[in-house]
XYZ file of C-alpha atoms in Angstrom:
736
model
C 88.058 -13.774 35.278
C 87.390 -14.735 31.662
C 87.942 -18.110 30.028
C 91.168 -16.990 28.375
C 92.475 -15.727 31.694
C 91.619 -19.068 33.338
C 93.645 -20.952 30.748
C 96.630 -18.625 31.144
C 96.478 -18.708 34.944
C 96.276 -22.508 35.012
C 99.268 -22.787 32.705
C 101.202 -20.476 35.032
C 100.553 -22.828 37.969
C 102.204 -25.690 36.087
C 99.016 -27.674 35.421
C 99.116 -29.466 32.033
C 97.193 -27.148 29.709
C 96.136 -27.483 26.077
C 98.133 -25.336 23.611
C 95.955 -22.247 23.194
C 95.747 -19.049 21.144
C 93.583 -16.132 22.293
C 92.371 -13.894 19.484
C 90.769 -10.503 20.153
C 87.996 -9.138 17.957
C 90.137 -6.133 17.069
C 92.907 -8.426 15.815
C 90.425 -10.592 13.898
C 88.810 -7.615 12.164
C 92.276 -6.500 11.039
C 93.220 -10.016 9.904
C 90.113 -10.349 7.727
C 91.133 -7.330 5.658
C 94.877 -8.023 5.684
C 96.808 -9.175 2.615
C 97.907 -12.778 2.879
C 101.549 -11.703 2.709
C 101.271 -8.907 5.264
C 103.306 -9.038 8.487
C 100.106 -9.401 10.512
C 98.847 -12.387 8.494
C 102.286 -13.968 8.615
C 102.391 -13.559 12.382
C 98.961 -15.200 12.680
C 100.045 -18.203 10.613
C 103.255 -18.505 12.631
C 101.221 -18.420 15.823
C 98.984 -21.221 14.548
C 102.084 -23.344 13.908
C 102.878 -23.101 17.623
C 99.943 -25.441 18.224
C 101.874 -28.206 16.445
C 103.739 -30.422 18.912
C 107.347 -31.222 18.079
C 107.641 -34.218 15.771
C 103.882 -34.438 15.161
C 101.506 -33.559 12.358
C 99.364 -30.423 12.666
C 96.452 -31.220 14.996
C 92.830 -30.622 14.315
C 91.604 -27.403 15.890
C 88.709 -26.358 18.081
C 87.327 -22.837 18.468
C 85.784 -21.743 21.759
C 83.848 -18.616 22.609
C 83.571 -16.858 25.947
C 79.815 -16.300 25.561
C 77.526 -18.228 27.932
C 75.400 -19.437 25.043
C 76.223 -20.009 21.399
C 74.308 -18.933 18.337
C 72.496 -21.738 16.589
C 74.867 -23.612 14.329
C 78.122 -22.686 16.070
C 78.551 -26.136 17.608
C 78.562 -27.722 14.122
C 81.448 -25.625 12.830
C 83.714 -25.026 15.817
C 85.136 -28.506 16.487
C 87.435 -30.960 14.685
C 88.595 -28.275 12.236
C 91.361 -29.335 9.855
C 94.491 -27.201 10.100
C 94.608 -24.635 7.240
C 96.351 -26.064 4.177
C 97.244 -22.585 2.888
C 98.024 -19.291 4.561
C 94.881 -17.711 3.065
C 92.735 -20.451 4.661
C 93.734 -19.147 8.092
C 91.890 -15.853 7.581
C 89.224 -16.605 4.967
C 85.782 -16.533 6.646
C 84.528 -18.996 4.027
C 87.044 -21.640 5.075
C 86.453 -23.887 8.136
C 88.768 -22.118 10.602
C 87.840 -18.583 9.555
C 84.132 -19.467 9.490
C 84.291 -20.938 13.006
C 86.144 -17.899 14.372
C 83.635 -15.527 12.777
C 80.677 -17.506 14.123
C 82.253 -17.459 17.579
C 82.599 -13.673 17.506
C 79.037 -13.409 16.216
C 77.923 -15.117 19.431
C 78.699 -11.867 21.222
C 75.391 -10.200 20.510
C 74.165 -7.118 22.374
C 73.108 -8.177 25.858
C 74.866 -11.536 25.609
C 76.660 -12.097 28.937
C 80.356 -12.885 28.737
C 82.563 -14.718 31.163
C 85.296 -12.200 30.540
C 83.403 -9.374 32.234
C 81.501 -9.816 35.507
C 80.014 -6.325 35.267
C 77.673 -7.316 32.462
C 79.292 -4.837 30.062
C 80.056 -6.211 26.616
C 82.667 -3.996 24.934
C 83.809 -5.398 21.619
C 87.458 -4.798 22.399
C 87.231 -7.302 25.269
C 85.714 -10.071 23.146
C 88.040 -13.019 22.753
C 87.869 -16.244 20.768
C 90.051 -19.172 21.755
C 91.710 -21.514 19.268
C 93.060 -24.752 20.738
C 94.619 -27.961 19.531
C 92.038 -30.745 19.607
C 92.693 -34.073 21.339
C 92.072 -37.541 19.972
C 90.549 -38.643 23.279
C 87.014 -37.498 24.207
C 86.716 -34.220 26.088
C 85.155 -34.555 29.538
C 83.269 -32.033 31.677
C 83.857 -32.241 35.403
C 82.881 -30.104 38.370
C 85.536 -29.035 40.820
C 83.027 -29.390 43.673
C 79.645 -30.971 44.261
C 77.084 -28.196 43.759
C 74.825 -29.630 46.467
C 77.259 -30.491 49.242
C 80.270 -28.323 48.417
C 82.566 -31.365 48.714
C 85.731 -31.483 46.618
C 85.547 -33.188 43.205
C 86.163 -34.219 40.540
C 82.508 -35.015 40.005
C 80.352 -35.366 36.903
C 77.901 -32.507 36.279
C 74.309 -33.260 37.206
C 72.692 -35.488 34.585
C 76.001 -36.612 33.041
C 77.397 -40.126 33.194
C 79.941 -40.955 35.865
C 83.443 -39.734 35.074
C 85.914 -42.212 33.561
C 88.363 -43.557 36.124
C 91.231 -41.696 34.439
C 89.668 -38.375 35.481
C 88.937 -39.370 39.088
C 92.534 -40.472 39.590
C 95.152 -38.459 41.442
C 95.775 -36.409 38.274
C 92.096 -35.435 38.020
C 91.940 -34.606 41.719
C 95.051 -32.474 41.395
C 93.540 -30.587 38.454
C 90.307 -29.905 40.377
C 92.224 -28.780 43.439
C 94.334 -26.414 41.326
C 91.271 -24.862 39.662
C 89.486 -24.538 43.012
C 92.550 -22.957 44.602
C 92.797 -20.441 41.790
C 89.081 -19.723 41.312
C 87.783 -19.901 44.859
C 84.369 -20.867 43.523
C 82.520 -23.821 41.999
C 83.731 -24.426 38.431
C 83.045 -26.739 35.513
C 86.239 -27.750 33.722
C 86.815 -29.136 30.267
C 89.633 -31.668 30.316
C 91.109 -34.302 28.030
C 93.587 -37.161 28.300
C 97.021 -36.864 26.718
C 98.684 -40.170 27.486
C 98.327 -40.500 31.243
C 98.032 -36.780 31.812
C 94.762 -34.981 32.444
C 95.034 -31.804 30.375
C 93.115 -28.624 31.200
C 91.198 -27.048 28.300
C 88.985 -24.380 29.859
C 86.714 -23.601 32.790
C 83.683 -21.570 33.672
C 81.900 -20.773 36.939
C 78.814 -22.784 37.846
C 75.972 -21.724 40.112
C 75.691 -23.414 43.499
C 73.327 -22.917 46.440
C 74.636 -20.818 49.292
C 74.781 -23.911 51.537
C 77.338 -25.516 49.200
C 79.261 -22.245 48.886
C 79.593 -22.015 52.673
C 80.704 -25.638 53.004
C 83.289 -25.084 50.275
C 84.564 -21.918 51.965
C 85.048 -23.755 55.263
C 86.759 -26.625 53.441
C 89.205 -24.230 51.769
C 90.105 -22.850 55.187
C 90.606 -26.399 56.498
C 92.876 -27.174 53.523
C 94.913 -24.023 54.108
C 93.881 -22.499 50.771
C 92.170 -19.563 52.494
C 92.488 -17.886 55.847
C 89.249 -17.393 57.828
C 89.483 -13.715 56.925
C 89.608 -14.560 53.207
C 86.627 -16.907 53.555
C 84.590 -14.118 55.157
C 85.415 -11.806 52.263
C 84.380 -14.281 49.569
C 80.750 -15.027 50.543
C 77.926 -12.818 49.265
C 75.885 -11.667 52.312
C 72.853 -11.059 50.107
C 72.485 -14.803 49.509
C 72.285 -15.807 53.172
C 68.455 -15.485 53.369
C 68.266 -18.546 51.108
C 69.549 -20.559 54.066
C 67.034 -19.200 56.526
C 63.756 -19.610 54.626
C 61.907 -22.277 52.683
C 62.073 -21.954 48.898
C 60.368 -23.496 45.880
C 61.842 -26.787 44.709
C 61.065 -26.048 41.066
C 59.013 -23.669 38.928
C 59.441 -25.558 35.669
C 55.805 -26.610 35.291
C 54.238 -23.606 37.004
C 53.249 -20.271 35.493
C 52.641 -17.372 37.878
C 49.140 -15.941 38.074
C 50.608 -12.558 38.990
C 53.889 -10.916 39.909
C 54.435 -8.265 42.555
C 57.386 -7.292 44.705
C 59.127 -9.923 46.786
C 59.467 -7.936 50.021
C 60.228 -10.720 52.512
C 62.192 -13.801 51.405
C 61.051 -17.389 51.379
C 58.182 -19.334 49.871
C 54.925 -20.514 51.401
C 51.762 -22.354 50.406
C 48.352 -22.401 52.017
C 44.657 -21.698 51.767
C 43.509 -18.172 50.924
C 42.144 -16.241 53.926
C 41.086 -12.598 54.003
C 41.125 -11.729 57.710
C 43.450 -12.037 60.677
C 40.714 -13.920 62.537
C 40.473 -16.550 59.790
C 44.266 -16.935 59.770
C 44.226 -17.538 63.524
C 41.462 -20.140 63.099
C 43.448 -21.989 60.422
C 46.518 -22.006 62.655
C 44.476 -23.338 65.589
C 43.366 -26.253 63.375
C 46.948 -26.915 62.267
C 46.285 -25.824 58.677
C 48.456 -23.635 56.434
C 47.093 -20.374 55.045
C 48.100 -17.264 53.107
C 46.686 -13.961 54.372
C 45.477 -12.017 51.315
C 44.680 -8.333 51.810
C 44.676 -4.977 50.042
C 47.182 -3.866 52.688
C 47.886 -4.690 56.316
C 47.817 -2.617 59.486
C 48.541 -3.061 63.182
C 45.256 -4.866 63.780
C 46.393 -7.616 61.373
C 49.591 -8.547 63.194
C 48.178 -11.572 65.027
C 46.852 -12.884 61.720
C 50.163 -12.236 59.988
C 51.930 -14.246 62.661
C 49.404 -17.059 62.276
C 49.593 -17.176 58.462
C 52.345 -18.939 56.514
C 52.724 -15.987 54.170
C 51.249 -12.604 53.274
C 50.025 -11.300 49.910
C 48.955 -7.662 49.468
C 47.779 -5.537 46.567
C 49.473 -2.397 47.865
C 52.779 -1.563 49.470
C 56.472 -1.868 48.831
C 59.702 -2.938 50.482
C 59.135 -0.858 53.621
C 55.355 -1.170 53.864
C 53.720 -2.404 57.055
C 53.284 -5.891 55.587
C 56.919 -6.070 54.465
C 58.395 -4.889 57.753
C 56.305 -7.197 59.936
C 56.854 -10.140 57.568
C 60.630 -9.743 57.744
C 60.553 -9.393 61.525
C 58.500 -12.576 61.880
C 60.326 -14.450 59.106
C 57.233 -14.834 56.919
C 57.381 -14.727 53.098
C 55.551 -11.718 51.692
C 54.645 -10.466 48.219
C 53.305 -6.907 47.986
C 52.316 -4.447 45.288
C 50.380 -6.999 43.196
C 48.364 -4.583 41.090
C 46.200 -7.250 39.481
C 45.009 -8.464 42.896
C 41.290 -7.735 43.423
C 39.450 -8.961 46.518
C 35.677 -9.380 46.518
C 34.785 -9.830 50.188
C 31.072 -10.310 49.505
C 31.631 -13.160 47.059
C 34.601 -14.468 49.020
C 36.872 -14.504 45.964
C 40.198 -13.092 44.895
C 41.163 -12.239 41.319
C 44.798 -12.585 40.277
C 45.304 -11.536 36.683
C 42.712 -13.432 34.668
C 42.135 -16.123 37.302
C 39.501 -15.972 40.064
C 40.003 -18.135 43.154
C 37.622 -18.708 46.081
C 38.543 -18.273 49.721
C 40.121 -21.527 50.899
C 41.762 -22.297 47.537
C 45.469 -23.193 47.676
C 47.990 -20.513 46.756
C 51.803 -20.383 46.703
C 53.845 -17.195 47.021
C 57.553 -16.671 46.393
C 58.855 -13.792 48.485
C 62.157 -13.850 46.601
C 60.817 -13.318 43.077
C 57.409 -11.783 43.884
C 55.585 -14.523 41.960
C 52.169 -15.892 42.931
C 51.083 -19.390 41.840
C 47.839 -21.333 41.995
C 47.971 -24.510 44.056
C 50.458 -25.748 46.630
C 53.858 -26.095 44.969
C 56.457 -28.330 46.664
C 58.833 -26.465 48.971
C 62.418 -27.071 50.000
C 62.930 -26.457 53.712
C 65.968 -24.469 54.896
C 69.067 -26.272 56.105
C 71.335 -23.910 58.005
C 74.133 -26.317 58.951
C 77.324 -25.670 60.878
C 79.203 -23.888 58.096
C 77.164 -20.689 58.503
C 77.848 -20.558 62.236
C 81.551 -21.080 61.625
C 81.699 -18.335 58.985
C 79.777 -15.872 61.164
C 82.102 -16.582 64.092
C 85.027 -15.706 61.822
C 83.144 -12.610 60.677
C 82.622 -11.461 64.261
C 86.385 -11.530 64.707
C 86.754 -8.816 62.053
C 83.623 -6.793 62.820
C 83.749 -3.710 65.055
C 80.126 -2.525 64.728
C 77.498 -4.067 67.001
C 74.508 -5.832 65.432
C 71.174 -5.480 67.209
C 67.632 -6.314 66.183
C 64.230 -4.686 65.662
C 61.482 -6.605 67.464
C 57.845 -6.425 68.487
C 57.490 -9.694 70.376
C 59.295 -11.970 72.811
C 59.422 -14.663 70.115
C 61.134 -12.192 67.808
C 63.756 -11.511 70.470
C 64.402 -15.246 70.897
C 64.845 -15.663 67.149
C 67.206 -12.688 67.013
C 69.371 -14.080 69.806
C 69.640 -17.401 67.978
C 71.036 -15.480 64.992
C 73.581 -13.642 67.143
C 71.871 -10.355 68.059
C 73.862 -8.300 70.564
C 70.905 -6.280 71.788
C 67.638 -4.697 70.696
C 68.057 -1.500 68.713
C 64.341 -0.877 68.252
C 61.510 -2.242 70.379
C 58.335 -0.744 68.943
C 56.239 -0.362 72.074
C 52.951 0.339 70.291
C 53.121 -3.051 68.569
C 52.726 -4.705 71.962
C 49.050 -3.699 71.885
C 48.119 -5.763 68.857
C 45.886 -8.283 70.545
C 42.118 -8.008 70.792
C 41.877 -7.226 74.525
C 44.798 -4.787 74.488
C 43.458 -3.014 71.418
C 40.163 -2.414 73.234
C 42.033 -0.916 76.203
C 44.154 1.253 73.923
C 41.113 2.534 72.041
C 39.419 3.367 75.329
C 42.391 5.610 76.075
C 42.322 7.198 72.610
C 38.595 7.966 72.694
C 38.424 9.193 76.280
C 37.102 12.742 76.444
C 38.784 13.900 79.652
C 42.002 13.342 81.575
C 40.388 11.251 84.309
C 38.956 8.731 81.822
C 42.226 8.618 79.911
C 44.301 7.988 83.045
C 41.921 5.205 84.079
C 42.294 3.553 80.671
C 46.074 3.959 80.787
C 46.248 2.378 84.232
C 45.022 -0.881 82.727
C 47.696 -0.719 80.019
C 50.584 -0.402 82.494
C 50.160 -3.986 83.669
C 50.109 -5.325 80.105
C 53.256 -3.462 79.135
C 55.116 -4.114 82.396
C 54.697 -7.852 81.906
C 55.930 -7.627 78.298
C 58.953 -5.561 79.296
C 59.801 -7.940 82.147
C 59.897 -10.836 79.664
C 61.971 -8.789 77.220
C 64.533 -7.730 79.846
C 64.748 -11.308 81.104
C 65.250 -12.665 77.601
C 68.033 -10.196 76.770
C 69.973 -10.771 80.044
C 71.528 -7.338 80.370
C 72.039 -6.650 76.677
C 70.999 -3.135 75.619
C 67.315 -2.686 74.792
C 66.236 0.479 72.987
C 62.530 1.056 73.598
C 60.922 3.594 71.311
C 58.271 5.622 73.089
C 54.715 5.260 71.879
C 54.677 6.264 68.187
C 51.410 5.196 66.606
C 50.112 6.997 63.553
C 46.649 7.072 65.136
C 44.828 5.967 61.994
C 46.452 2.541 62.352
C 44.649 1.997 65.657
C 41.214 3.326 64.774
C 38.369 0.808 64.347
C 38.000 -0.268 60.721
C 34.983 -2.511 60.492
C 31.482 -1.896 61.796
C 31.997 -4.745 64.282
C 35.057 -2.975 65.705
C 33.150 0.325 65.892
C 30.305 -1.320 67.827
C 32.706 -3.189 70.133
C 34.705 -0.058 70.997
C 31.570 2.031 71.503
C 30.199 -0.604 73.884
C 33.466 -0.691 75.877
C 33.158 3.078 76.384
C 29.448 2.919 77.199
C 28.651 5.173 74.234
C 25.945 5.183 71.625
C 27.306 4.323 68.212
C 26.327 7.753 66.846
C 28.213 9.525 69.677
C 31.222 7.287 69.194
C 31.286 7.910 65.432
C 31.400 11.669 66.076
C 34.459 11.164 68.284
C 35.958 8.944 65.603
C 35.587 11.693 62.999
C 37.525 14.111 65.213
C 40.474 11.699 65.427
C 40.785 11.066 61.701
C 43.807 12.941 60.306
C 44.367 14.173 56.761
C 48.019 13.068 56.783
C 48.515 10.741 59.763
C 52.131 9.841 58.909
C 53.035 13.475 59.639
C 50.350 14.014 62.238
C 49.762 13.492 65.945
C 52.426 10.895 66.666
C 55.806 10.351 68.291
C 57.015 12.988 70.728
C 53.979 15.118 69.831
C 51.762 12.559 71.545
C 53.942 12.543 74.679
C 53.954 16.352 74.823
C 50.218 16.814 74.244
C 49.295 13.886 76.526
C 51.998 13.531 79.225
C 49.890 10.864 80.907
C 50.760 8.503 78.010
C 54.471 9.110 78.617
C 53.939 8.528 82.336
C 52.205 5.206 81.644
C 55.130 3.986 79.551
C 57.823 4.998 82.010
C 55.933 3.332 84.851
C 55.584 0.169 82.763
C 59.294 0.173 81.864
C 60.370 0.623 85.476
C 57.921 -2.002 86.739
C 59.018 -4.460 84.041
C 62.698 -3.833 84.712
C 62.333 -4.261 88.465
C 60.333 -7.458 87.974
C 63.073 -8.907 85.748
C 65.731 -8.024 88.335
C 63.810 -9.337 91.326
C 62.300 -12.446 89.763
C 65.041 -13.588 87.395
C 68.111 -11.818 88.767
C 69.060 -10.273 85.412
C 70.474 -6.759 84.946
C 68.554 -4.202 82.894
C 70.166 -1.991 80.252
C 67.381 0.310 79.055
C 67.713 2.952 76.350
C 64.593 5.136 76.058
C 64.212 6.564 72.559
C 62.128 9.660 71.806
C 60.651 9.376 68.280
C 59.771 11.835 65.546
C 61.530 14.896 66.955
C 62.303 17.970 64.879
C 63.781 20.342 67.472
C 66.009 20.346 70.533
C 63.219 21.880 72.622
C 60.993 18.867 72.001
C 63.739 16.497 73.106
C 64.615 18.632 76.110
C 60.962 18.710 77.243
C 60.474 14.955 76.936
C 63.850 14.112 78.514
C 63.224 16.337 81.539
C 59.837 14.698 82.083
C 61.342 11.205 81.766
C 64.048 11.974 84.324
C 61.504 13.585 86.661
C 59.290 10.494 86.415
C 62.281 8.257 87.097
C 63.071 10.290 90.198
C 59.453 10.080 91.384
C 59.653 6.311 91.017
C 62.817 6.238 93.130
C 65.074 5.348 90.207
C 68.664 6.343 89.529
C 71.100 4.644 87.124
C 72.856 1.668 88.741
C 74.787 -1.429 87.724
C 71.640 -3.529 87.896
C 69.325 -0.989 86.213
C 71.044 1.240 83.685
C 68.997 3.700 81.682
C 69.682 6.462 79.192
C 67.647 8.743 76.924
C 68.182 9.229 73.208
C 66.260 10.171 70.114
C 65.356 8.851 66.712
C 66.583 11.018 63.847
C 63.984 10.494 61.127
C 63.144 14.025 59.958
C 65.441 16.242 57.836
C 65.173 19.132 60.299
C 66.341 16.902 63.138
C 69.351 15.847 61.054
C 70.237 19.467 60.265
C 69.821 20.607 63.907
C 71.599 17.532 65.277
C 74.225 19.621 67.053
C 71.608 21.245 69.281
C 69.653 18.020 69.803
C 72.778 16.065 70.798
C 73.242 18.243 73.892
C 70.089 16.740 75.393
C 70.525 13.031 74.585
C 72.856 10.081 75.109
C 72.391 8.539 71.676
C 71.061 9.031 68.148
C 69.356 6.253 66.237
C 68.619 6.977 62.593
C 65.205 5.778 61.444
C 66.156 5.507 57.788
C 62.683 4.423 56.613
C 60.952 7.666 57.613
C 64.057 9.751 56.928
C 63.989 8.481 53.339
C 60.252 9.185 53.049
C 60.516 12.718 54.403
C 63.679 13.582 52.464
C 62.339 12.407 49.105
C 58.737 13.366 49.844
C 57.706 9.842 48.842
C 55.311 7.546 50.656
C 56.980 4.163 50.919
C 53.613 2.451 50.418
C 52.739 4.421 47.279
C 56.218 4.420 45.717
C 55.755 1.152 43.746
C 53.286 2.973 41.457
C 56.085 4.994 39.847
C 59.416 3.774 41.208
C 59.925 1.147 38.497
C 59.411 3.791 35.784
C 61.936 6.076 37.500
C 64.493 3.280 37.585
C 63.873 2.324 33.944
C 64.402 5.941 32.905
C 67.509 6.107 35.111
C 66.097 8.925 37.224
C 66.931 6.859 40.316
C 69.881 4.483 40.533
C 67.818 2.056 42.591
C 65.054 1.811 45.153
C 65.951 4.293 47.941
C 63.897 2.229 50.389
C 66.132 -0.802 49.756
C 69.595 0.770 49.471
C 70.355 4.047 51.209
C 70.500 7.140 49.008
C 74.087 8.164 49.762
C 73.924 11.586 48.113
C 70.769 12.841 49.833
C 69.647 10.821 52.832
C 73.196 9.610 53.392
C 74.513 13.166 53.408
C 71.913 14.134 56.029
C 73.046 11.208 58.205
C 76.709 12.129 57.736
C 75.986 15.760 58.639
C 73.954 14.799 61.705
C 76.689 12.490 63.007
C 79.375 15.125 62.499
C 77.372 17.880 64.197
C 76.078 15.609 66.945
C 79.491 14.320 67.961
C 80.971 17.819 67.759
C 78.630 18.975 70.539
C 78.510 15.646 72.412
C 81.688 13.568 71.955
C 80.201 10.653 73.937
C 77.161 10.407 71.653
C 76.340 6.818 70.671
C 75.191 6.374 67.043
C 72.897 3.653 65.715
C 70.951 2.812 62.553
C 67.584 1.128 63.012
C 65.814 1.324 59.636
C 65.371 -1.494 57.132
C 68.551 -0.324 55.399
C 70.478 -1.872 58.302
C 69.904 -5.269 56.684
C 71.047 -4.275 53.181
C 74.699 -5.200 52.397
C 75.344 -2.156 50.185
C 73.890 0.249 52.760
C 75.876 -1.427 55.537
C 79.126 -0.612 53.728
C 78.093 3.033 53.767
C 77.155 2.994 57.461
C 80.449 1.319 58.334
C 82.240 4.279 56.767
C 80.368 6.647 59.096
C 81.832 4.996 62.206
C 78.461 4.141 63.737
C 78.350 2.134 66.966
C 75.588 -0.283 66.032
C 73.020 -1.225 63.419
C 69.654 -2.817 64.130
C 67.722 -4.944 61.642
C 64.974 -7.561 61.599
C 65.970 -10.921 63.157
C 66.301 -12.838 59.906
C 68.697 -10.233 58.489
C 71.136 -10.386 61.406
C 73.448 -12.919 59.664
C 73.564 -10.590 56.635
C 74.569 -7.638 58.813
C 77.220 -9.631 60.693
C 78.865 -10.763 57.466
C 78.520 -7.486 55.538
C 79.977 -5.412 58.390
C 82.906 -7.811 58.689
C 83.564 -7.450 54.957
C 83.424 -3.669 55.314
C 86.022 -3.863 58.093
C 88.254 -6.146 56.023
């Protein structure tokens, strides 16, 4: 709503309002060229006379613009303007009133934001200048609500003197309440005294932190201004992460060394470290650190969890670093092209600055900025208002919200945010500890079935224990476990130390081991030997996982008396025959282990739709599964033919040239990827009416994408733990 509309709306509510004229640019351009005796000029003069109160002399005038900022010099000419002595003075741009009006319209330069249009568009026809009668008493600015606490005003804006008592009286409170009722957001009002009345002049929105916005929303419900349903609809879900993560107190005196992509929200400071081992050592000593790397991989996960934040030279919004950072709630900045690491010298270059390992660094995962030194941080304060709003949201929401996790800690965090299950448990991520990685590599490098089975036997115990903890933690809520899906290159030894360690564990000479290593290296591992292909080519790996799942489930039931609701998900399928083969082997293994679905141990088999062919052949695939879960990260990659880690190199140029509307890895591409999902759901449910549908990619935490998914009638979405509040609120708004 624009300033002129605020004034009109306030007058309609009966609040004392200053006499006001709203003049459009189109009318002003016509007036400037009109003859003084023309009907239009006469009408303008007559309108100005309406500002004169009965029995009083013509007041001085003030001209207001709807632009956020004024051109230099406007303030000097727009106030305390004498009423035109002649008709011609009312339209002459050289006279005080005409000059002020012209300067006000000139404030609408290209790109200048206007209050009248929230879209950011600036059409000249919508530009309005306001002419008001001036008051003898000083004009006062007052906020309708405190921008820090959300409490009802009137209150002086930050930095201003306390309000005069006349404006904090019942009349001032009534004015603030009326503006708040009408606006439903924090506002700054201009008001003046006319006798004992507080008169409204104009208002504009003012920024407030999300904590204050939530408190204000709950207060409006308590006052009966809004219903809970209305409160849910008025809060921007995209701002909720500000509540859940630390942020910088101020950047006023700090200049960033470099800017990348903010891929996981929050801010963090700490000493520069280059390896996961160093990060773990810093954590053990109780010191803060930032893990700085070209890119991260599975072997870095322990270090990422130990670090306060992550900074990488490569990657984008769905890169390994970004995904793990969001799951663990760590700030992360990726795609910093000016970042150069010199491991030998132990230095990192950011732009023109070189910093040694151990130097303090601050990253802002919201803006993507990187600063030297440890800047002061503001810790999150969730408060009760968020919980209240999300409870109201759950009353309107029909789609279940689950979480994507790798660890027990992640599951605990997700439950605290209201997760209703696990939509994606990445089983391969459970191996990212030193001893487990050695065991996994023994399996990968084994030359024959007997050696591989022996290596796998040791992994069953690890996984069974993890699954038992996960089932216990979730207390019967659904848990979707994705079968082993490692792009093998992520698990191969990187450093010479790792090569020597793995070779020793296998009892091999380094030269023999390196030959085996060469045979495992793939040209394109993201489309290589992974997912269901691994289970089909090495059934013993599938057998290990099923045994671990059953053992973990039974342990949870027997030890902690909790039911198990297991959903086994087959990844990276492209045909119904693949799914059929894997499903039949899973069910046969279950039978061998003496399992059948029961009230205490439920299990089902589904698949991840993440390849275009799987989406197109969904009707055939659906006959062999109980559920679909769309892996939108890989589905976007394979549909566009874009690597999510390499996309930052050209994506910004594509967006600037309007070749893409946005980043398809952030907001779902409705016309391409979205159409594949829509088609797959339609075909899948046509052949299997009981088919459950879920979304488990990073898009499940994006408010705009969630609106789209809600329209597809999915059963659940699954996102990282810290995005669960966003999903709960956005899905409720979609339902409303």
